[in-house]
Amino acid sequence: MLSEYIFWFLSFVAVFSAAGMIFSKNPVYSVLSLIVTFFAVAGHYFLLGAQFLAAVHIIVYAGAIMVLFLYVIMMLNLNKLEEEKKSLYIKSLSFFAGGVLMLVLIAVVRRTEELQTIQPAVYNADMGLTQHLGKVLYKEFLVPFELASVLFLSAMVGAVYLSKKELA
Amino acid sequence: MDSMLIYKALLTVGVFAVSLGIAAYLTWGERKLAAILQDRVGPDRAGPFGLLQPLADGVKMLMKEEMIPTKANKWLFIFGPSFFMLTACMTGAVIPWGSGITVDGVVYPLQVTDINIGLLYLLGVVSIGVYGIMIGGWSSNNKYSLLGALRASSQMISYEVAMGLALIALTMITGTLSLGEISKQQDAGLANVVYQPLGFLIFIICAFAETNRAPFDLPESESELVGGYHTEYSSMKLGFFLFAEYINMFISSAVMATLYFGGYNFPFQHELGLEGNTLAIIQTSVLFIKIAIFIFVFMWVRWTLPRFRYDQLMNLGWKVLLPLAIANIFITGIVMWAMGKLN
């Protein structure tokens, strides 16, 4: 019962702060709202028993990525920041793209009831704990995991390469 | 169960009060120690040996006029120091302050919560702690403040990486992320610093950088940035920024003592013939002695070493500590493999 209340509270916070991120005029407020959203989502992970995911979500997204976002935004001169006018063509295209994404999401969410991916009889509630997650990742899914890390490494090398002006 | 909940609430308040009280007296301790190192007397006006100095300072901070710059972002200006203080106080929740007091057969643990992601919780709180400084520095609408905030954020992000990697090597040998469990393991075996000397060295350097203490106090370097991120702050909001630094110092000393120096355990504790609550009280005292030693090292370094230059700071973080931390993980892995401890 209590967890249900917490769920509704977190969902409320997540949706409203996400809306705040889009609608606020000041980019710094946008970043701060997005951080609040991350915290609410981490709370959801906790409720689902995925403690490791929740903690890493906070450390990586709220603690590192958003700090860098804030870092960049703080160096902009906000007083002189003017929103450039976008053409109707661009606007309608982005509206279309966003609409398609929403359709896909609605289609997925609608089917969750019938899919029944979680079987309560065989579901292991401790799955989200660090030890279980680690064993599954490093034993059953070792190759995909390593491939993902190679992908990250190449992205990192690419970012470093692009940031070197004289090379790019 | 209910009495346990009430006890936990009391313990939370207790940890809070002890952190704040110790942090208050650290300001006195720091000034006294600086005085000794510089062959001065130090604060001696308020009370015997100046012992009432923290109280006087607190009253002074509270009574001073509170100024908010006209062009500052008012809400964020107040939010910055508040958040910095909040994150400083949050870390104490996962530290095991002792083995537990037994009353009427019920064991009352001296740890607010022993979550099994304790180490990740620590890293998480440390990583969001930088927002207090960043928001405070940016909302002041002052270039010096902004520079201080930018320095603080880049410094803390850089050193968090090496700190996290040092902790990974530690978790490899402990096999758990729970701080209570790590303390108990060191009762049975040797202190973790014996197995992880390099990891400890990396961790303590990163702890200096994360708490913005000298020689890494570039965010507030007074000779170039006036006061850094807290240039525009006055009254208790400035007090929060300064005070939170001392809480951070106390908590990171407690973390180092717990993770690497045996926590509340001390050598030959089971051969003394003591048991139960007497032993538990001695253990807690021993933990506080260890913490005091680390705090002394913090202050000693501050009044001995000059400040780093910014490029030296970044070079040390990314080109020295990070490769060392990765090498430490490899060495730990190889040694564990050679000793057949990998399963």
XYZ file of C-alpha atoms in Angstrom:
511
model
C 0.000 0.000 0.000
C 2.734 2.393 1.007
C 4.746 1.527 -2.071
C 1.709 2.383 -4.181
C 1.556 5.866 -2.666
C 5.269 6.272 -3.236
C 4.773 5.148 -6.824
C 2.119 7.798 -7.456
C 4.179 10.456 -5.752
C 7.291 9.626 -7.776
C 5.312 9.493 -11.001
C 3.807 12.880 -10.238
C 7.238 14.363 -9.568
C 8.729 12.727 -12.657
C 6.026 13.932 -15.046
C 5.895 17.459 -13.673
C 9.640 17.963 -13.557
C 9.926 16.555 -17.083
C 7.321 19.087 -18.216
C 9.204 21.778 -16.329
C 12.376 20.826 -18.155
C 10.702 21.458 -21.512
C 8.697 24.552 -20.661
C 11.121 26.590 -18.552
C 12.714 29.506 -20.402
C 15.947 29.415 -18.418
C 18.266 26.564 -19.500
C 19.621 26.241 -15.949
C 16.117 25.569 -14.649
C 15.717 22.999 -17.426
C 18.823 21.162 -16.273
C 17.730 21.255 -12.642
C 14.254 19.918 -13.520
C 15.853 17.139 -15.510
C 17.936 16.208 -12.464
C 14.753 16.022 -10.382
C 13.286 13.754 -13.062
C 16.311 11.478 -12.818
C 15.866 11.237 -9.076
C 12.200 10.320 -9.459
C 13.074 7.651 -12.021
C 15.778 6.300 -9.704
C 13.090 6.069 -7.034
C 11.026 3.966 -9.418
C 13.974 1.632 -9.927
C 14.214 1.281 -6.162
C 10.545 0.376 -5.931
C 11.103 -2.280 -8.586
C 13.932 -3.758 -6.499
C 16.669 -2.667 -8.885
C 18.920 -1.061 -6.300
C 22.074 -1.202 -8.365
C 20.410 0.420 -11.348
C 18.981 3.163 -9.130
C 22.360 3.983 -7.595
C 24.199 3.924 -10.910
C 21.465 6.038 -12.476
C 22.113 8.723 -9.867
C 25.912 8.476 -10.054
C 26.149 8.514 -13.841
C 23.248 10.673 -14.969
C 22.623 13.078 -12.096
C 26.176 13.073 -10.780
C 28.260 13.205 -13.931
C 26.400 13.870 -17.168
C 24.134 16.599 -15.854
C 27.054 18.259 -14.073
C 28.749 18.575 -17.457
C 25.535 19.911 -19.019
C 25.259 22.493 -16.265
C 28.938 23.265 -16.712
C 28.444 24.142 -20.372
C 25.197 26.052 -19.832
C 26.704 28.160 -17.070
C 29.381 29.384 -19.429
C 26.815 30.637 -21.947
C 25.949 34.266 -21.569
C 22.264 33.782 -20.838
C 21.313 37.435 -21.150
C 22.278 37.507 -24.791
C 20.828 34.136 -25.593
C 18.213 34.574 -28.275
C 16.176 31.740 -29.542
C 16.648 31.548 -33.255
C 13.486 31.453 -35.286
C 12.945 28.095 -36.863
C 11.157 27.763 -40.179
C 7.726 26.203 -40.448
C 9.281 23.359 -42.425
C 11.601 22.380 -39.551
C 8.828 22.789 -36.999
C 6.385 20.536 -38.838
C 9.122 17.941 -39.376
C 10.020 17.842 -35.685
C 6.334 17.651 -34.803
C 5.974 14.678 -37.134
C 9.045 12.913 -35.735
C 7.919 13.442 -32.155
C 4.439 12.180 -33.023
C 5.822 8.980 -34.520
C 7.880 8.332 -31.399
C 4.803 8.878 -29.243
C 2.818 6.421 -31.360
C 5.481 3.771 -30.914
C 5.564 4.331 -27.161
C 1.776 4.153 -26.877
C 1.756 0.950 -28.910
C 4.311 -0.613 -26.540
C 2.594 0.553 -23.360
C -0.780 -0.702 -24.590
C 0.544 -4.223 -25.023
C 2.190 -4.592 -21.597
C -0.986 -6.062 -20.113
C -1.293 -8.861 -22.635
C 2.431 -9.577 -22.891
C 2.713 -10.559 -19.207
C 6.482 -10.700 -19.305
C 6.705 -11.125 -15.525
C 5.581 -14.478 -14.232
C 5.121 -14.059 -10.477
C 5.701 -17.780 -9.909
C 9.237 -17.836 -11.287
C 10.144 -14.175 -10.813
C 13.225 -13.658 -8.641
C 12.725 -10.524 -6.565
C 16.433 -10.303 -5.771
C 17.331 -10.038 -9.442
C 18.110 -6.335 -9.233
C 20.675 -6.725 -6.453
C 24.250 -6.062 -7.432
C 25.501 -9.618 -6.962
C 22.809 -11.248 -9.086
C 23.115 -8.617 -11.753
C 26.875 -9.031 -11.854
C 26.678 -12.801 -12.169
C 24.148 -12.639 -14.973
C 26.038 -9.927 -16.827
C 29.445 -11.567 -16.570
C 28.381 -15.181 -17.051
C 25.380 -15.362 -19.336
C 25.785 -12.136 -21.269
C 29.563 -11.716 -21.250
C 29.997 -11.260 -25.013
C 27.227 -8.653 -25.519
C 28.480 -6.846 -22.424
C 32.035 -6.698 -23.732
C 30.784 -5.621 -27.157
C 28.869 -2.775 -25.529
C 32.013 -1.668 -23.728
C 33.965 -1.726 -26.989
C 31.243 0.476 -28.453
C 31.670 2.917 -25.581
C 35.423 2.900 -26.027
C 35.119 3.772 -29.714
C 32.651 6.549 -28.876
C 35.130 7.888 -26.331
C 38.001 7.816 -28.806
C 35.765 9.565 -31.343
C 34.850 12.295 -28.868
C 38.492 12.903 -27.967
C 39.401 13.022 -31.666
C 36.653 15.533 -32.470
C 37.630 17.761 -29.570
C 41.155 18.142 -30.970
C 40.623 21.052 -33.317
C 43.824 20.759 -35.277
C 43.081 17.140 -36.174
C 39.401 17.313 -37.041
C 9.769 -3.334 15.567
C 8.336 0.019 16.604
C 10.999 0.544 19.230
C 13.568 -0.188 16.505
C 12.073 2.536 14.319
C 12.175 5.042 17.165
C 15.742 3.998 17.902
C 16.736 4.512 14.273
C 15.171 7.956 14.268
C 17.089 8.836 17.443
C 20.291 7.450 15.962
C 19.797 9.577 12.844
C 19.424 12.679 14.988
C 22.427 11.547 17.016
C 24.671 11.085 13.971
C 23.518 14.464 12.727
C 24.257 16.163 16.028
C 27.647 14.490 16.397
C 28.662 15.431 12.837
C 27.640 19.041 13.391
C 29.252 19.233 16.823
C 32.500 17.714 15.642
C 32.536 19.930 12.570
C 32.094 22.971 14.817
C 35.062 21.965 16.933
C 37.100 21.155 13.853
C 37.064 24.849 12.995
C 38.626 25.492 16.399
C 41.013 22.551 15.957
C 42.106 23.762 12.558
C 42.904 27.232 13.829
C 44.776 25.864 16.821
C 46.756 23.454 14.693
C 47.585 26.161 12.178
C 48.746 28.299 15.071
C 50.998 25.537 16.387
C 52.470 24.879 12.952
C 53.105 28.578 12.442
C 54.406 29.148 15.975
C 51.469 31.295 17.066
C 48.989 31.071 19.941
C 45.757 30.801 17.972
C 42.289 31.578 19.306
C 42.438 31.980 23.089
C 39.974 34.782 23.944
C 36.639 32.948 24.177
C 36.759 30.555 27.101
C 39.740 28.458 28.281
C 42.059 27.653 25.329
C 39.510 29.430 23.124
C 37.167 26.492 23.458
C 34.085 28.674 23.093
C 35.372 30.041 19.793
C 33.048 27.890 17.601
C 30.083 29.195 19.586
C 31.229 32.772 19.151
C 31.781 32.179 15.438
C 28.320 30.672 15.081
C 26.680 33.631 16.811
C 28.682 36.006 14.639
C 27.612 34.198 11.444
C 23.955 34.239 12.463
C 23.916 37.889 13.513
C 25.603 39.295 10.425
C 23.583 41.083 7.820
C 22.347 38.812 5.102
C 23.036 40.167 1.661
C 21.746 38.871 -1.632
C 23.166 40.618 -4.705
C 20.515 42.475 -6.751
C 21.271 40.679 -9.982
C 21.571 37.281 -8.340
C 19.076 34.508 -8.853
C 17.483 34.681 -5.439
C 16.043 31.170 -5.063
C 19.074 29.376 -6.412
C 21.310 31.634 -4.337
C 19.632 30.268 -1.203
C 19.305 26.754 -2.594
C 23.068 26.384 -3.256
C 24.413 26.423 0.319
C 21.357 24.548 1.633
C 21.911 21.712 -0.815
C 25.640 21.615 -0.111
C 24.911 21.266 3.606
C 22.273 18.588 2.956
C 24.583 16.378 0.920
C 27.354 16.843 3.480
C 25.076 15.514 6.224
C 23.631 12.637 4.178
C 26.731 10.473 3.999
C 26.858 9.657 7.705
C 23.831 7.365 7.315
C 25.727 4.370 5.950
C 28.821 4.478 8.157
C 28.952 1.824 10.903
C 29.911 3.786 14.011
C 30.260 0.669 16.163
C 29.340 -2.984 16.371
C 26.076 -2.553 18.273
C 24.763 -2.096 21.796
C 22.789 -4.931 23.412
C 19.910 -3.985 25.718
C 17.542 -6.705 27.006
C 18.757 -9.141 24.408
C 17.997 -6.792 21.507
C 20.988 -5.657 19.475
C 20.844 -1.998 18.542
C 23.261 -1.457 15.631
C 25.239 1.763 15.598
C 24.617 2.270 11.916
C 21.599 4.131 10.629
C 21.124 1.857 7.653
C 23.200 -1.013 6.317
C 22.010 -0.942 2.704
C 23.778 -3.428 0.483
C 24.743 -0.704 -1.982
C 26.442 1.372 0.718
C 29.540 2.183 -1.343
C 27.434 3.230 -4.332
C 25.351 5.408 -2.039
C 28.547 7.124 -0.902
C 29.684 7.727 -4.471
C 26.222 8.968 -5.427
C 26.026 11.497 -2.610
C 29.560 12.689 -3.325
C 28.751 13.108 -7.001
C 25.615 15.187 -6.451
C 27.344 17.241 -3.750
C 28.951 19.398 -6.424
C 25.587 20.917 -7.365
C 25.541 23.002 -4.186
C 28.789 24.714 -5.184
C 27.873 25.006 -8.861
C 24.431 26.478 -8.257
C 25.725 28.775 -5.537
C 28.544 30.025 -7.752
C 26.417 30.517 -10.826
C 23.468 32.192 -9.128
C 25.735 34.807 -7.507
C 26.093 36.464 -10.922
C 29.741 37.187 -10.297
C 32.598 36.167 -12.523
C 34.845 35.084 -9.679
C 32.055 32.963 -8.238
C 31.401 31.397 -11.611
C 35.086 30.597 -12.115
C 35.197 29.026 -8.672
C 32.098 26.968 -9.409
C 33.498 25.781 -12.744
C 36.777 24.821 -11.122
C 34.954 22.966 -8.356
C 32.803 20.979 -10.739
C 35.592 19.990 -13.115
C 37.860 19.090 -10.216
C 35.257 16.971 -8.445
C 34.183 15.173 -11.614
C 37.806 14.385 -12.499
C 38.713 12.992 -9.101
C 35.477 11.047 -8.683
C 36.600 8.793 -11.523
C 39.845 7.786 -9.858
C 38.051 7.463 -6.515
C 35.446 5.125 -7.991
C 38.154 2.986 -9.603
C 40.064 2.777 -6.312
C 36.861 1.562 -4.673
C 36.368 -1.057 -7.411
C 39.693 -2.662 -6.448
C 38.512 -2.627 -2.836
C 35.214 -4.310 -3.662
C 37.124 -6.965 -5.576
C 38.707 -8.180 -2.345
C 35.742 -7.564 -0.061
C 33.097 -8.930 -2.400
C 30.455 -6.650 -0.950
C 29.275 -3.060 -1.224
C 27.885 -2.908 2.303
C 29.968 -0.872 4.742
C 28.773 -2.880 7.734
C 29.949 -6.059 6.039
C 33.312 -4.528 5.120
C 33.855 -3.564 8.777
C 33.023 -7.067 9.970
C 35.402 -8.661 7.465
C 38.270 -6.592 8.838
C 37.574 -8.019 12.277
C 38.377 -11.501 11.011
C 41.300 -10.546 8.763
C 43.765 -7.713 8.421
C 42.772 -4.142 7.672
C 42.100 -3.572 3.997
C 44.968 -1.097 3.669
C 47.374 -4.040 3.883
C 45.889 -5.471 0.684
C 45.157 -2.150 -0.987
C 47.986 0.299 -0.166
C 47.927 1.897 -3.616
C 44.138 2.031 -3.601
C 44.202 3.806 -0.261
C 46.748 6.329 -1.487
C 44.582 7.120 -4.518
C 41.500 7.312 -2.318
C 43.003 9.747 0.170
C 44.280 12.050 -2.571
C 40.830 12.013 -4.174
C 39.250 12.681 -0.789
C 41.379 15.808 -0.464
C 40.237 16.931 -3.895
C 36.578 16.100 -3.276
C 36.467 18.063 -0.039
C 38.149 21.023 -1.768
C 40.875 21.096 0.839
C 44.384 22.361 0.277
C 46.437 21.544 -1.778
C 43.368 21.234 -4.012
C 41.433 24.290 -2.837
C 41.425 25.968 -6.246
C 37.644 26.589 -6.234
C 38.088 29.151 -3.482
C 41.729 30.143 -3.958
C 41.641 33.524 -2.279
C 44.739 34.907 -3.958
C 43.208 34.752 -7.446
C 39.412 34.416 -7.113
C 38.669 36.584 -4.043
C 36.671 33.808 -2.372
C 35.789 31.578 -5.303
C 32.261 30.245 -5.360
C 31.312 31.886 -2.077
C 32.565 35.394 -2.896
C 29.069 36.912 -2.773
C 27.880 35.013 0.267
C 27.550 36.490 3.709
C 26.074 35.555 7.046
C 24.987 31.974 7.728
C 24.839 31.069 4.037
C 28.591 31.577 3.930
C 28.704 29.692 7.215
C 26.954 26.737 5.570
C 29.537 26.559 2.811
C 32.451 26.732 5.238
C 30.813 24.433 7.753
C 29.878 21.781 5.195
C 33.552 21.548 4.268
C 34.356 20.483 7.820
C 31.497 17.988 7.877
C 32.800 16.560 4.602
C 36.242 16.290 6.116
C 34.900 14.458 9.168
C 32.776 12.092 7.093
C 35.512 11.299 4.589
C 37.879 10.561 7.472
C 35.239 8.189 8.846
C 34.883 6.565 5.410
C 38.636 6.062 5.102
C 38.850 4.599 8.592
C 35.965 2.247 7.834
C 37.010 1.129 4.380
C 40.766 0.851 4.755
C 41.708 0.929 8.432
C 39.463 -1.646 10.023
C 36.539 0.558 10.965
C 35.670 0.187 14.620
C 37.884 -2.907 15.005
C 41.253 -2.754 16.708
C 44.026 -5.357 17.048
C 43.602 -8.061 19.691
C 40.132 -6.821 20.598
C 38.915 -10.331 21.398
C 41.925 -11.159 23.583
C 41.157 -8.411 26.095
C 38.495 -10.439 27.852
C 35.974 -7.686 27.351
C 32.621 -8.410 25.863
C 29.273 -6.955 25.013
C 28.633 -3.302 25.555
C 32.021 -2.447 27.100
C 33.773 -3.714 24.012
C 31.282 -1.916 21.770
C 31.928 1.396 23.495
C 35.699 0.941 23.256
C 35.318 0.049 19.574
C 33.391 3.233 18.899
C 36.044 5.251 20.740
C 38.755 3.564 18.659
C 36.899 4.496 15.472
C 36.785 8.110 16.615
C 40.506 8.049 17.385
C 41.175 6.788 13.862
C 38.951 9.532 12.485
C 40.828 12.117 14.559
C 44.136 10.915 13.110
C 42.832 11.299 9.562
C 41.460 14.752 10.338
C 44.878 15.681 11.690
C 46.424 14.551 8.394
C 43.901 16.700 6.504
C 44.871 19.792 8.504
C 48.567 19.015 8.556
C 48.618 18.813 4.754
C 46.637 22.030 4.422
C 49.113 24.034 6.466
C 52.172 22.397 4.888
C 51.677 22.133 1.144
C 51.170 25.006 -1.303
C 48.237 25.017 -3.695
C 48.402 23.177 -7.012
C 48.252 25.035 -10.289
C 45.146 24.230 -12.310
C 46.916 22.283 -15.078
C 48.917 20.361 -12.477
C 45.654 19.414 -10.784
C 44.160 18.083 -14.008
C 47.371 16.277 -14.971
C 47.528 14.594 -11.580
C 43.893 13.518 -11.775
C 43.750 12.217 -15.318
C 47.318 11.257 -16.182
C 48.603 9.925 -12.867
C 45.785 8.830 -10.570
C 43.496 7.369 -13.214
C 46.130 5.076 -14.834
C 47.369 4.128 -11.366
C 43.844 3.210 -10.287
C 43.331 1.069 -13.389
C 46.722 -0.589 -12.843
C 45.677 -1.228 -9.256
C 42.573 -3.054 -10.445
C 44.693 -5.206 -12.767
C 47.243 -6.000 -10.076
C 44.508 -6.859 -7.603
C 42.904 -9.144 -10.169
C 46.170 -10.899 -11.029
C 47.111 -11.419 -7.372
C 43.655 -12.757 -6.598
C 43.880 -15.090 -9.573
C 47.345 -16.295 -8.537
C 46.104 -16.981 -5.024
C 43.112 -18.867 -6.384
C 40.568 -16.547 -4.851
C 38.576 -16.073 -8.043
C 35.674 -18.410 -8.456
